[in-house]
Every structure is written in structure tokens, then in C-alpha cells.
N, CA and C atoms as an extended XYZ file, in Angstrom:
564
Properties=species:S:1:pos:R:3:atomname:S:1:resname:S:1:resid:I:1 pbc="F F F"
N         0.813       -1.186        0.000 N   UNK     1
C         0.000        0.000        0.000 CA  UNK     1
C         0.850        1.241        0.000 C   UNK     1
N         0.227        2.335       -0.283 N   UNK     2
C         0.936        3.606       -0.319 CA  UNK     2
C        -0.031        4.726        0.025 C   UNK     2
N         0.526        5.809        0.496 N   UNK     3
C        -0.252        7.002        0.805 CA  UNK     3
C         0.437        8.164        0.128 C   UNK     3
N        -0.344        9.043       -0.479 N   UNK     4
C         0.246       10.208       -1.121 CA  UNK     4
C        -0.841       11.147       -1.596 C   UNK     4
N        -0.406       12.281       -2.083 N   UNK     5
C        -1.330       13.268       -2.621 CA  UNK     5
C        -1.324       13.190       -4.144 C   UNK     5
N        -2.498       13.246       -4.716 N   UNK     6
C        -2.647       13.278       -6.165 CA  UNK     6
C        -3.037       14.708       -6.520 C   UNK     6
N        -2.130       15.448       -7.174 N   UNK     7
C        -2.401       16.855       -7.440 CA  UNK     7
C        -3.622       17.105       -8.320 C   UNK     7
N        -3.918       16.173       -9.245 N   UNK     8
C        -5.053       16.340      -10.142 CA  UNK     8
C        -5.690       14.966      -10.359 C   UNK     8
N        -6.856       14.746       -9.746 N   UNK     9
C        -7.482       13.424       -9.825 CA  UNK     9
C        -7.959       13.065      -11.227 C   UNK     9
N        -7.952       14.009      -12.149 N   UNK    10
C        -8.309       13.692      -13.529 CA  UNK    10
C        -7.125       13.085      -14.274 C   UNK    10
N        -5.962       13.107      -13.645 N   UNK    11
C        -4.755       12.558      -14.273 CA  UNK    11
C        -4.242       11.390      -13.443 C   UNK    11
N        -4.989       10.286      -13.522 N   UNK    12
C        -4.611        9.055      -12.838 CA  UNK    12
C        -4.689        7.911      -13.846 C   UNK    12
N        -4.166        6.776      -13.453 N   UNK    13
C        -4.241        5.582      -14.304 CA  UNK    13
C        -4.572        4.390      -13.425 C   UNK    13
N        -5.494        3.563      -13.879 N   UNK    14
C        -5.808        2.324      -13.182 CA  UNK    14
C        -4.942        1.202      -13.709 C   UNK    14
N        -5.221       -0.022      -13.232 N   UNK    15
C        -4.421       -1.149      -13.704 CA  UNK    15
C        -5.028       -1.839      -14.918 C   UNK    15
N        -6.293       -1.595      -15.214 N   UNK    16
C        -6.950       -2.317      -16.297 CA  UNK    16
C        -6.620       -1.783      -17.675 C   UNK    16
N        -6.323       -2.713      -18.598 N   UNK    17
C        -6.167       -2.314      -19.994 CA  UNK    17
C        -7.457       -1.652      -20.445 C   UNK    17
N        -7.326       -0.540      -21.197 N   UNK    18
C        -8.516        0.194      -21.647 CA  UNK    18
C        -8.624        0.304      -23.151 C   UNK    18
N        -7.491        0.320      -23.839 N   UNK    19
C        -7.509        0.634      -25.263 CA  UNK    19
C        -6.884       -0.468      -26.105 C   UNK    19
N        -7.719       -1.146      -26.899 N   UNK    20
C        -7.172       -2.092      -27.854 CA  UNK    20
C        -6.217       -1.376      -28.791 C   UNK    20
N        -5.113       -2.024      -29.103 N   UNK    21
C        -4.103       -1.419      -29.965 CA  UNK    21
C        -2.961       -0.770      -29.202 C   UNK    21
N        -3.163       -0.484      -27.901 N   UNK    22
C        -2.061        0.055      -27.099 CA  UNK    22
C        -0.897       -0.933      -27.096 C   UNK    22
N         0.293       -0.405      -26.942 N   UNK    23
C         1.468       -1.248      -26.759 CA  UNK    23
C         1.759       -1.347      -25.264 C   UNK    23
N         2.322       -2.472      -24.879 N   UNK    24
C         2.632       -2.729      -23.474 CA  UNK    24
C         4.144       -2.661      -23.299 C   UNK    24
N         4.556       -1.829      -22.350 N   UNK    25
C         5.978       -1.618      -22.072 CA  UNK    25
C         6.279       -2.076      -20.653 C   UNK    25
N         7.403       -2.743      -20.473 N   UNK    26
C         7.881       -3.040      -19.124 CA  UNK    26
C         9.126       -2.190      -18.894 C   UNK    26
N         9.148       -1.505      -17.749 N   UNK    27
C        10.279       -0.667      -17.357 CA  UNK    27
C        10.898       -1.279      -16.114 C   UNK    27
N        12.207       -1.415      -16.107 N   UNK    28
C        12.923       -1.925      -14.940 CA  UNK    28
C        13.843       -3.071      -15.315 C   UNK    28
N        14.744       -3.355      -14.413 N   UNK    29
C        15.737       -4.410      -14.644 CA  UNK    29
C        15.092       -5.785      -14.575 C   UNK    29
N        15.470       -6.643      -15.508 N   UNK    30
C        14.940       -8.002      -15.572 CA  UNK    30
C        16.091       -8.987      -15.439 C   UNK    30
N        16.182       -9.592      -14.264 N   UNK    31
C        17.211      -10.599      -14.023 CA  UNK    31
C        16.619      -11.994      -13.955 C   UNK    31
N        15.284      -12.089      -14.040 N   UNK    32
C        14.629      -13.392      -13.974 CA  UNK    32
C        14.702      -14.013      -12.593 C   UNK    32
N        14.522      -13.209      -11.555 N   UNK    33
C        14.704      -13.661      -10.174 CA  UNK    33
C        13.574      -14.597       -9.755 C   UNK    33
N        13.924      -15.854       -9.481 N   UNK    34
C        12.927      -16.843       -9.099 CA  UNK    34
C        13.053      -17.315       -7.654 C   UNK    34
N        14.109      -16.891       -6.944 N   UNK    35
C        14.255      -17.264       -5.542 CA  UNK    35
C        13.108      -16.710       -4.714 C   UNK    35
N        12.511      -17.539       -3.875 N   UNK    36
C        11.396      -17.158       -3.005 CA  UNK    36
C        10.158      -16.723       -3.797 C   UNK    36
N        10.033      -17.145       -5.043 N   UNK    37
C         8.940      -16.681       -5.902 CA  UNK    37
C         7.755      -17.636       -5.893 C   UNK    37
N         6.617      -17.131       -6.350 N   UNK    38
C         5.443      -17.986       -6.521 CA  UNK    38
C         5.714      -19.073       -7.555 C   UNK    38
N         6.471      -18.740       -8.597 N   UNK    39
C         6.809      -19.732       -9.622 CA  UNK    39
C         7.558      -20.904       -8.988 C   UNK    39
N         8.549      -20.591       -8.172 N   UNK    40
C         9.325      -21.640       -7.515 CA  UNK    40
C         8.420      -22.492       -6.611 C   UNK    40
N         7.533      -21.849       -5.886 N   UNK    41
C         6.625      -22.565       -5.003 CA  UNK    41
C         5.679      -23.477       -5.794 C   UNK    41
N         5.125      -22.960       -6.889 N   UNK    42
C         4.150      -23.733       -7.659 CA  UNK    42
C         4.795      -24.887       -8.443 C   UNK    42
N         5.970      -24.655       -9.011 N   UNK    43
C         6.550      -25.666       -9.886 CA  UNK    43
C         7.596      -26.542       -9.224 C   UNK    43
N         8.283      -26.032       -8.216 N   UNK    44
C         9.293      -26.833       -7.523 CA  UNK    44
C         8.820      -27.238       -6.130 C   UNK    44
N         7.678      -26.685       -5.708 N   UNK    45
C         7.100      -26.944       -4.389 CA  UNK    45
C         8.087      -26.679       -3.260 C   UNK    45
N         8.819      -25.572       -3.413 N   UNK    46
C         9.752      -25.157       -2.366 CA  UNK    46
C         9.944      -23.654       -2.439 C   UNK    46
N        10.453      -23.104       -1.384 N   UNK    47
C        10.838      -21.697       -1.339 CA  UNK    47
C        12.278      -21.651       -0.859 C   UNK    47
N        13.176      -21.423       -1.789 N   UNK    48
C        14.597      -21.407       -1.458 CA  UNK    48
C        15.247      -20.172       -2.048 C   UNK    48
N        16.449      -19.902       -1.596 N   UNK    49
C        17.209      -18.777       -2.110 CA  UNK    49
C        16.789      -17.473       -1.471 C   UNK    49
N        17.484      -16.450       -1.853 N   UNK    50
C        17.202      -15.113       -1.313 CA  UNK    50
C        16.079      -14.457       -2.116 C   UNK    50
N        15.365      -13.538       -1.496 N   UNK    51
C        14.401      -12.751       -2.273 CA  UNK    51
C        15.160      -11.815       -3.212 C   UNK    51
N        14.482      -11.219       -4.169 N   UNK    52
C        15.180      -10.343       -5.115 CA  UNK    52
C        15.790       -9.126       -4.415 C   UNK    52
N        16.912       -8.712       -4.948 N   UNK    53
C        17.582       -7.522       -4.417 CA  UNK    53
C        16.772       -6.278       -4.767 C   UNK    53
N        16.900       -5.264       -3.947 N   UNK    54
C        16.213       -3.999       -4.170 CA  UNK    54
C        17.265       -2.927       -4.419 C   UNK    54
N        17.127       -2.213       -5.528 N   UNK    55
C        17.995       -1.077       -5.845 CA  UNK    55
C        17.161        0.177       -5.645 C   UNK    55
N        17.349        0.832       -4.510 N   UNK    56
C        16.514        1.982       -4.173 CA  UNK    56
C        16.666        3.133       -5.164 C   UNK    56
N        17.855        3.307       -5.724 N   UNK    57
C        18.057        4.382       -6.705 CA  UNK    57
C        17.221        4.120       -7.955 C   UNK    57
N        17.226        2.878       -8.441 N   UNK    58
C        16.406        2.525       -9.601 CA  UNK    58
C        14.915        2.626       -9.275 C   UNK    58
N        14.540        2.176       -8.078 N   UNK    59
C        13.135        2.268       -7.659 CA  UNK    59
C        12.659        3.711       -7.699 C   UNK    59
N        13.476        4.616       -7.197 N   UNK    60
C        13.112        6.029       -7.170 CA  UNK    60
C        12.997        6.596       -8.584 C   UNK    60
N        13.964        6.277       -9.442 N   UNK    61
C        13.910        6.757      -10.827 CA  UNK    61
C        12.677        6.223      -11.553 C   UNK    61
N        12.424        4.934      -11.395 N   UNK    62
C        11.269        4.330      -12.081 CA  UNK    62
C         9.966        4.917      -11.556 C   UNK    62
N         9.864        5.059      -10.239 N   UNK    63
C         8.643        5.621       -9.656 CA  UNK    63
C         8.380        7.038      -10.121 C   UNK    63
N         9.427        7.856      -10.152 N   UNK    64
C         9.262        9.243      -10.619 CA  UNK    64
C         8.882        9.294      -12.095 C   UNK    64
N         9.493        8.428      -12.907 N   UNK    65
C         9.167        8.400      -14.332 CA  UNK    65
C         7.711        7.984      -14.539 C   UNK    65
N         7.282        6.928      -13.883 N   UNK    66
C         5.909        6.448      -14.047 CA  UNK    66
C         4.918        7.510      -13.581 C   UNK    66
N         5.196        8.132      -12.456 N   UNK    67
C         4.313        9.205      -11.959 CA  UNK    67
C         4.226       10.342      -12.965 C   UNK    67
N         5.359       10.734      -13.529 N   UNK    68
C         5.376       11.816      -14.521 CA  UNK    68
C         4.569       11.427      -15.763 C   UNK    68
N         4.722       10.199      -16.227 N   UNK    69
C         3.993        9.744      -17.411 CA  UNK    69
C         2.484        9.739      -17.161 C   UNK    69
N         2.085        9.360      -15.964 N   UNK    70
C         0.654        9.377      -15.624 CA  UNK    70
C         0.156       10.817      -15.625 C   UNK    70
N         0.874       11.706      -14.968 N   UNK    71
C         0.441       13.109      -14.879 CA  UNK    71
C         0.411       13.783      -16.238 C   UNK    71
N         1.267       13.335      -17.148 N   UNK    72
C         1.288       13.887      -18.502 CA  UNK    72
C         0.224       13.249      -19.400 C   UNK    72
N        -0.480       12.262      -18.899 N   UNK    73
C        -1.510       11.591      -19.683 CA  UNK    73
C        -0.957       10.695      -20.777 C   UNK    73
N         0.246       10.195      -20.608 N   UNK    74
C         0.896        9.392      -21.641 CA  UNK    74
C         0.639        7.889      -21.502 C   UNK    74
N         0.027        7.467      -20.403 N   UNK    75
C        -0.249        6.045      -20.207 CA  UNK    75
C        -1.738        5.855      -19.913 C   UNK    75
N        -2.285        4.740      -20.367 N   UNK    76
C        -3.700        4.470      -20.081 CA  UNK    76
C        -3.870        3.480      -18.942 C   UNK    76
N        -2.843        2.708      -18.628 N   UNK    77
C        -2.893        1.774      -17.506 CA  UNK    77
C        -1.474        1.518      -17.021 C   UNK    77
N        -1.355        1.285      -15.707 N   UNK    78
C        -0.050        1.024      -15.095 CA  UNK    78
C        -0.230       -0.009      -13.999 C   UNK    78
N         0.754       -0.898      -13.879 N   UNK    79
C         0.744       -1.873      -12.786 CA  UNK    79
C         2.184       -2.206      -12.433 C   UNK    79
N         2.413       -2.522      -11.179 N   UNK    80
C         3.748       -2.956      -10.766 CA  UNK    80
C         3.857       -4.461      -10.950 C   UNK    80
N         5.073       -4.938      -11.067 N   UNK    81
C         5.327       -6.376      -11.086 CA  UNK    81
C         5.729       -6.772       -9.672 C   UNK    81
N         5.031       -7.718       -9.107 N   UNK    82
C         5.395       -8.183       -7.766 CA  UNK    82
C         5.174       -9.684       -7.734 C   UNK    82
N         4.344      -10.184       -6.821 N   UNK    83
C         4.123      -11.624       -6.710 CA  UNK    83
C         3.692      -12.204       -8.055 C   UNK    83
N         4.451      -13.163       -8.528 N   UNK    84
C         4.128      -13.807       -9.797 CA  UNK    84
C         4.810      -13.197      -10.999 C   UNK    84
N         5.406      -12.017      -10.831 N   UNK    85
C         6.168      -11.413      -11.903 CA  UNK    85
C         5.335      -10.760      -13.000 C   UNK    85
N         5.959      -10.601      -14.159 N   UNK    86
C         5.384       -9.892      -15.291 CA  UNK    86
C         4.098      -10.555      -15.798 C   UNK    86
N         4.079      -11.877      -15.895 N   UNK    87
C         2.905      -12.549      -16.447 CA  UNK    87
C         1.682      -12.353      -15.550 C   UNK    87
N         1.865      -12.392      -14.259 N   UNK    88
C         0.739      -12.183      -13.350 CA  UNK    88
C         0.270      -10.735      -13.432 C   UNK    88
N         1.179       -9.788      -13.520 N   UNK    89
C         0.788       -8.379      -13.671 CA  UNK    89
C        -0.029       -8.191      -14.949 C   UNK    89
N         0.401       -8.806      -16.036 N   UNK    90
C        -0.328       -8.709      -17.301 CA  UNK    90
C        -1.713       -9.339      -17.188 C   UNK    90
N        -1.799      -10.477      -16.520 N   UNK    91
C        -3.095      -11.136      -16.330 CA  UNK    91
C        -4.024      -10.256      -15.500 C   UNK    91
N        -3.501       -9.638      -14.458 N   UNK    92
C        -4.318       -8.749      -13.628 CA  UNK    92
C        -4.798       -7.545      -14.430 C   UNK    92
N        -3.948       -7.012      -15.286 N   UNK    93
C        -4.331       -5.876      -16.115 CA  UNK    93
C        -5.423       -6.274      -17.112 C   UNK    93
N        -5.283       -7.456      -17.703 N   UNK    94
C        -6.273       -7.940      -18.660 CA  UNK    94
C        -7.617       -8.193      -17.974 C   UNK    94
N        -7.593       -8.824      -16.820 N   UNK    95
C        -8.837       -9.081      -16.100 CA  UNK    95
C        -9.501       -7.786      -15.660 C   UNK    95
N        -8.720       -6.842      -15.172 N   UNK    96
C        -9.281       -5.576      -14.689 CA  UNK    96
C        -9.922       -4.776      -15.818 C   UNK    96
N        -9.364       -4.861      -17.004 N   UNK    97
C        -9.897       -4.093      -18.128 CA  UNK    97
C       -10.829       -4.863      -19.036 C   UNK    97
N       -10.830       -6.190      -18.911 N   UNK    98
C       -11.671       -7.006      -19.776 CA  UNK    98
C       -11.166       -7.091      -21.201 C   UNK    98
N        -9.895       -6.774      -21.396 N   UNK    99
C        -9.275       -6.821      -22.728 CA  UNK    99
C        -8.003       -7.651      -22.621 C   UNK    99
N        -7.768       -8.506      -23.602 N   UNK   100
C        -6.601       -9.366      -23.599 CA  UNK   100
C        -5.341       -8.664      -24.087 C   UNK   100
N        -4.305       -9.462      -24.256 N   UNK   101
C        -3.016       -8.949      -24.712 CA  UNK   101
C        -2.287      -10.039      -25.486 C   UNK   101
N        -1.673       -9.636      -26.594 N   UNK   102
C        -0.810      -10.553      -27.342 CA  UNK   102
C         0.626      -10.193      -26.997 C   UNK   102
N         1.340      -11.164      -26.446 N   UNK   103
C         2.716      -10.928      -26.011 CA  UNK   103
C         3.692      -11.312      -27.108 C   UNK   103
N         4.748      -10.521      -27.216 N   UNK   104
C         5.792      -10.814      -28.187 CA  UNK   104
C         6.769      -11.802      -27.558 C   UNK   104
N         7.324      -12.717      -28.347 N   UNK   105
C         8.276      -13.676      -27.775 CA  UNK   105
C         9.471      -12.957      -27.146 C   UNK   105
N         9.921      -13.488      -26.020 N   UNK   106
C        11.125      -12.950      -25.375 CA  UNK   106
C        12.334      -13.474      -26.133 C   UNK   106
N        13.244      -12.572      -26.477 N   UNK   107
C        14.392      -12.956      -27.289 CA  UNK   107
C        15.724      -12.666      -26.611 C   UNK   107
N        15.714      -12.559      -25.300 N   UNK   108
C        16.938      -12.266      -24.562 CA  UNK   108
C        17.715      -13.509      -24.192 C   UNK   108
N        18.685      -13.326      -23.298 N   UNK   109
C        19.590      -14.409      -22.911 CA  UNK   109
C        19.052      -15.284      -21.786 C   UNK   109
N        18.114      -14.787      -21.006 N   UNK   110
C        17.594      -15.549      -19.871 CA  UNK   110
C        16.510      -16.527      -20.329 C   UNK   110
N        16.236      -17.555      -19.539 N   UNK   111
C        15.117      -18.440      -19.885 CA  UNK   111
C        13.812      -17.644      -19.879 C   UNK   111
N        12.952      -17.914      -20.837 N   UNK   112
C        11.707      -17.158      -20.962 CA  UNK   112
C        10.856      -17.241      -19.696 C   UNK   112
N        10.797      -18.412      -19.061 N   UNK   113
C         9.967      -18.530      -17.857 CA  UNK   113
C        10.473      -17.616      -16.741 C   UNK   113
N        11.779      -17.382      -16.694 N   UNK   114
C        12.332      -16.488      -15.665 CA  UNK   114
C        11.932      -15.040      -15.935 C   UNK   114
N        11.865      -14.652      -17.189 N   UNK   115
C        11.443      -13.284      -17.534 CA  UNK   115
C         9.960      -13.097      -17.263 C   UNK   115
N         9.141      -14.070      -17.653 N   UNK   116
C         7.698      -13.927      -17.488 CA  UNK   116
C         7.261      -14.035      -16.022 C   UNK   116
N         7.956      -14.857      -15.225 N   UNK   117
C         7.505      -15.102      -13.851 CA  UNK   117
C         8.483      -14.660      -12.771 C   UNK   117
N         9.670      -14.169      -13.153 N   UNK   118
C        10.632      -13.684      -12.162 CA  UNK   118
C        10.080      -12.480      -11.411 C   UNK   118
N        10.416      -12.393      -10.149 N   UNK   119
C         9.870      -11.337       -9.294 CA  UNK   119
C        10.902      -10.236       -9.017 C   UNK   119
N        11.604       -9.830      -10.068 N   UNK   120
C        12.559       -8.730       -9.949 CA  UNK   120
C        11.842       -7.491       -9.421 C   UNK   120
N        12.515       -6.746       -8.574 N   UNK   121
C        11.930       -5.553       -7.966 CA  UNK   121
C        12.028       -4.349       -8.905 C   UNK   121
N        11.140       -3.403       -8.704 N   UNK   122
C        11.216       -2.128       -9.415 CA  UNK   122
C        10.789       -2.173      -10.865 C   UNK   122
N         9.919       -3.132      -11.240 N   UNK   123
C         9.446       -3.197      -12.619 CA  UNK   123
C         7.999       -2.720      -12.680 C   UNK   123
N         7.694       -2.008      -13.754 N   UNK   124
C         6.357       -1.480      -13.987 CA  UNK   124
C         5.917       -1.832      -15.395 C   UNK   124
N         4.616       -2.110      -15.532 N   UNK   125
C         4.022       -2.408      -16.826 CA  UNK   125
C         3.124       -1.238      -17.192 C   UNK   125
N         3.299       -0.707      -18.394 N   UNK   126
C         2.531        0.439      -18.856 CA  UNK   126
C         1.822        0.095      -20.160 C   UNK   126
N         0.595        0.560      -20.295 N   UNK   127
C        -0.147        0.452      -21.542 CA  UNK   127
C        -0.165        1.849      -22.147 C   UNK   127
N         0.338        1.958      -23.385 N   UNK   128
C         0.501        3.275      -23.995 CA  UNK   128
C         0.074        3.260      -25.458 C   UNK   128
N        -0.305        4.422      -25.948 N   UNK   129
C        -0.639        4.575      -27.358 CA  UNK   129
C         0.604        4.243      -28.192 C   UNK   129
N         0.426        3.554      -29.329 N   UNK   130
C         1.586        3.206      -30.152 CA  UNK   130
C         2.443        4.403      -30.550 C   UNK   130
N         1.826        5.572      -30.728 N   UNK   131
C         2.627        6.733      -31.146 CA  UNK   131
C         3.432        7.336      -29.996 C   UNK   131
N         3.271        6.843      -28.769 N   UNK   132
C         4.044        7.333      -27.624 CA  UNK   132
C         5.051        6.310      -27.103 C   UNK   132
N         4.971        5.095      -27.603 N   UNK   133
C         5.765        4.000      -27.048 CA  UNK   133
C         7.268        4.232      -27.140 C   UNK   133
N         7.769        4.557      -28.309 N   UNK   134
C         9.224        4.732      -28.458 CA  UNK   134
C         9.747        5.894      -27.614 C   UNK   134
N         8.974        6.956      -27.515 N   UNK   135
C         9.372        8.094      -26.677 CA  UNK   135
C         9.497        7.663      -25.213 C   UNK   135
N         8.565        6.866      -24.745 N   UNK   136
C         8.598        6.414      -23.355 CA  UNK   136
C         9.768        5.475      -23.112 C   UNK   136
N        10.012        4.563      -24.031 N   UNK   137
C        11.167        3.667      -23.918 CA  UNK   137
C        12.450        4.493      -23.862 C   UNK   137
N        12.551        5.509      -24.698 N   UNK   138
C        13.751        6.359      -24.718 CA  UNK   138
C        13.895        7.152      -23.417 C   UNK   138
N        12.811        7.659      -22.888 N   UNK   139
C        12.872        8.380      -21.611 CA  UNK   139
C        13.399        7.488      -20.498 C   UNK   139
N        12.968        6.239      -20.487 N   UNK   140
C        13.472        5.303      -19.483 CA  UNK   140
C        14.963        5.062      -19.684 C   UNK   140
N        15.358        4.861      -20.914 N   UNK   141
C        16.773        4.586      -21.199 CA  UNK   141
C        17.659        5.772      -20.840 C   UNK   141
N        17.148        6.989      -21.012 N   UNK   142
C        17.925        8.180      -20.612 CA  UNK   142
C        18.160        8.213      -19.108 C   UNK   142
N        17.320        7.530      -18.357 N   UNK   143
C        17.489        7.423      -16.905 CA  UNK   143
C        18.263        6.163      -16.522 C   UNK   143
N        18.814        5.481      -17.514 N   UNK   144
C        19.535        4.221      -17.324 CA  UNK   144
C        18.631        3.124      -16.776 C   UNK   144
N        17.361        3.166      -17.160 N   UNK   145
C        16.402        2.131      -16.793 CA  UNK   145
C        16.077        1.305      -18.041 C   UNK   145
N        16.235        0.012      -17.969 N   UNK   146
C        15.850       -0.812      -19.116 CA  UNK   146
C        14.353       -0.689      -19.386 C   UNK   146
N        13.984       -0.734      -20.636 N   UNK   147
C        12.577       -0.690      -21.035 CA  UNK   147
C        12.449       -1.407      -22.371 C   UNK   147
N        11.349       -2.134      -22.511 N   UNK   148
C        11.105       -2.820      -23.780 CA  UNK   148
C         9.608       -3.004      -23.985 C   UNK   148
N         9.225       -3.071      -25.238 N   UNK   149
C         7.837       -3.319      -25.604 CA  UNK   149
C         7.626       -4.826      -25.575 C   UNK   149
N         6.612       -5.275      -24.809 N   UNK   150
C         6.416       -6.707      -24.617 CA  UNK   150
C         5.151       -7.249      -25.258 C   UNK   150
N         4.264       -6.367      -25.724 N   UNK   151
C         3.034       -6.884      -26.306 CA  UNK   151
C         2.111       -5.795      -26.797 C   UNK   151
N         0.938       -6.236      -27.251 N   UNK   152
C        -0.080       -5.333      -27.786 CA  UNK   152
C        -1.429       -5.709      -27.180 C   UNK   152
N        -2.152       -4.709      -26.688 N   UNK   153
C        -3.449       -4.910      -26.055 CA  UNK   153
C        -4.498       -5.211      -27.121 C   UNK   153
N        -5.343       -6.199      -26.827 N   UNK   154
C        -6.448       -6.512      -27.725 CA  UNK   154
C        -6.882       -7.954      -27.617 C   UNK   154
N        -8.091       -8.212      -28.034 N   UNK   155
C        -8.618       -9.567      -28.059 CA  UNK   155
C        -9.235       -9.983      -26.743 C   UNK   155
N        -9.494      -11.270      -26.658 N   UNK   156
C       -10.186      -11.825      -25.494 CA  UNK   156
C        -9.353      -12.902      -24.812 C   UNK   156
N        -8.041      -12.789      -24.939 N   UNK   157
C        -7.151      -13.793      -24.359 CA  UNK   157
C        -5.778      -13.199      -24.072 C   UNK   157
N        -5.011      -13.927      -23.293 N   UNK   158
C        -3.595      -13.623      -23.130 CA  UNK   158
C        -2.880      -14.629      -24.012 C   UNK   158
N        -2.164      -14.127      -24.992 N   UNK   159
C        -1.550      -15.008      -25.982 CA  UNK   159
C        -0.082      -14.668      -26.150 C   UNK   159
N         0.719      -15.693      -26.266 N   UNK   160
C         2.115      -15.520      -26.615 CA  UNK   160
C         2.206      -15.749      -28.112 C   UNK   160
N         2.554      -14.705      -28.847 N   UNK   161
C         2.515      -14.729      -30.310 CA  UNK   161
C         3.158      -16.005      -30.858 C   UNK   161
N         2.373      -16.711      -31.680 N   UNK   162
C         2.867      -17.928      -32.307 CA  UNK   162
C         2.938      -19.118      -31.365 C   UNK   162
N         2.348      -19.007      -30.178 N   UNK   163
C         2.457      -20.086      -29.195 CA  UNK   163
C         1.104      -20.303      -28.522 C   UNK   163
N         1.093      -20.398      -27.242 N   UNK   164
C        -0.101      -20.738      -26.488 CA  UNK   164
C        -0.944      -19.509      -26.163 C   UNK   164
N        -2.208      -19.774      -25.722 N   UNK   165
C        -3.059      -18.676      -25.288 CA  UNK   165
C        -3.965      -19.158      -24.171 C   UNK   165
N        -4.485      -18.201      -23.416 N   UNK   166
C        -5.416      -18.466      -22.330 CA  UNK   166
C        -6.580      -17.500      -22.467 C   UNK   166
N        -7.782      -18.008      -22.779 N   UNK   167
C        -8.942      -17.123      -22.895 CA  UNK   167
C        -9.220      -16.412      -21.564 C   UNK   167
N        -9.591      -15.145      -21.644 N   UNK   168
C        -9.883      -14.384      -20.433 CA  UNK   168
C       -11.035      -14.995      -19.651 C   UNK   168
N       -12.007      -15.588      -20.330 N   UNK   169
C       -13.126      -16.224      -19.625 CA  UNK   169
C       -12.628      -17.340      -18.707 C   UNK   169
N       -11.705      -18.152      -19.204 N   UNK   170
C       -11.147      -19.239      -18.381 CA  UNK   170
C       -10.326      -18.671      -17.232 C   UNK   170
N        -9.522      -17.652      -17.515 N   UNK   171
C        -8.715      -17.031      -16.475 CA  UNK   171
C        -9.603      -16.410      -15.403 C   UNK   171
N       -10.655      -15.715      -15.830 N   UNK   172
C       -11.572      -15.085      -14.876 CA  UNK   172
C       -12.247      -16.138      -14.004 C   UNK   172
N       -12.696      -17.235      -14.607 N   UNK   173
C       -13.354      -18.299      -13.844 CA  UNK   173
C       -12.393      -18.881      -12.805 C   UNK   173
N       -11.159      -19.141      -13.203 N   UNK   174
C       -10.182      -19.685      -12.263 CA  UNK   174
C        -9.883      -18.689      -11.145 C   UNK   174
N        -9.780      -17.432      -11.500 N   UNK   175
C        -9.463      -16.384      -10.529 CA  UNK   175
C       -10.607      -16.182       -9.536 C   UNK   175
N       -11.819      -16.179      -10.017 N   UNK   176
C       -12.963      -15.869       -9.152 CA  UNK   176
C       -13.522      -17.087       -8.426 C   UNK   176
N       -13.252      -18.291       -8.902 N   UNK   177
C       -13.858      -19.479       -8.308 CA  UNK   177
C       -12.968      -20.227       -7.331 C   UNK   177
N       -11.705      -19.878       -7.218 N   UNK   178
C       -10.842      -20.670       -6.355 CA  UNK   178
C       -11.236      -20.533       -4.888 C   UNK   178
N       -11.583      -19.334       -4.424 N   UNK   179
C       -11.923      -19.159       -3.013 CA  UNK   179
C       -13.220      -19.884       -2.645 C   UNK   179
N       -14.302      -19.734       -3.430 N   UNK   180
C       -15.493      -20.517       -3.096 CA  UNK   180
C       -15.216      -22.029       -3.109 C   UNK   180
N       -14.440      -22.478       -4.066 N   UNK   181
C       -14.076      -23.898       -4.109 CA  UNK   181
C       -13.269      -24.330       -2.901 C   UNK   181
N       -12.374      -23.478       -2.488 N   UNK   182
C       -11.556      -23.779       -1.304 CA  UNK   182
C       -12.421      -23.823       -0.055 C   UNK   182
N       -13.370      -22.894        0.049 N   UNK   183
C       -14.235      -22.855        1.222 CA  UNK   183
C       -15.129      -24.101        1.296 C   UNK   183
N       -15.488      -24.667        0.157 N   UNK   184
C       -16.296      -25.871        0.143 CA  UNK   184
C       -15.484      -27.100        0.517 C   UNK   184
N       -14.204      -27.120        0.115 N   UNK   185
C       -13.332      -28.281        0.363 CA  UNK   185
C       -11.960      -27.821        0.835 C   UNK   185
N       -11.842      -27.254        2.021 N   UNK   186
C       -10.561      -26.665        2.455 CA  UNK   186
C        -9.432      -27.653        2.650 C   UNK   186
N        -9.694      -28.933        2.809 N   UNK   187
C        -8.622      -29.887        3.067 CA  UNK   187
C        -8.142      -30.587        1.808 C   UNK   187
N        -8.723      -30.285        0.666 N   UNK   188
C        -8.299      -30.952       -0.571 CA  UNK   188
C        -7.189      -30.206       -1.239 C   UNK   188
């Protein structure tokens, strides 16, 4: 949680995707940190290693940049990456807005699962108009913050281009029905 003053309540951004065709940008360092992560717990059934390191200088730069972009009206949705990493943040944004996203394949040096589910600190996901995307990526880079375009908003699913997809209806059902199911059968 956080507490602060919003100078102009007409210049805010929620977490839900709002505009089909927007590009999705992730800002922040990506090391694919899986220690103490939900991914590690779900797939390895353990919690080992150290939690991700925190770089307060990068956190401050990223926070100020994101706040400035919101106040300038350059983003339509913003979310932080935390528990579950980038993929969970994207799923939350899609569910909140009722609009899916097509993700571009990750082409870096780290394993793709570490990028999608790593819980690196200080990362933010932004939904922006295509004509503002490169400017925003450049602004981040001028602050020595990594930034890359990871997908495009649209459709009724979360899809990895040329690969698998998850319909939002199925994701919503799983998200909304787990607690009632657990309450009916808590020991299973």
C-alpha cells in the first residue's frame, strides 16, 4: 500500500487495460529472479534462495518516471510487477480491463519462464498509445532504466505470439472461483 497526494485526480491511471491497440511496455531491470517466488513454489514446491535484491536508486527513478507519465496523460494503464512477476501483472491488467493482450516472444539471454515469472523488484508495466511507445522507452533509457515493448493490447485472451493462449473467460473463472471452491473443500 501507499499514501500520497494526487495533485489532479483527472490525471490518474488504473491497472486495467482500456484501449485495444495500445502497446505494453515493461520498465525496470529483468534478471529473472525466481528465488522465493510464486513460480518456484508452484513448480518446484519449495521456497529457497534469497528474495530479489532492491535497488533503491532505480526504484526512485522508475517511480518518478511512471508518476510523470501518468500526470502527462501518456499512459492508459499502469501496474507494478510483484508476486508472480510480469505474467501475473499482465493477467491482472487484462482481467481488470476485460481486454486481452498478445505478447511478443522474449528474445533475450535468460530463460523465458524467468522473464515472465521472475519477481525482480522495481518493474512497472505500462499500456501506452503506439505513437508514444518509443518516446517512453527512450525516456526510461535516458534514466539508465531498461525498457522494452512486450506486447499489444487486444482480443479476449492472453496469448504468446505464435504459441499458447489463455482465454480471459477461463482465467476469470479460475481467478474468481478458487476461493469458493476452497471454502467448500478446504482440506483438498
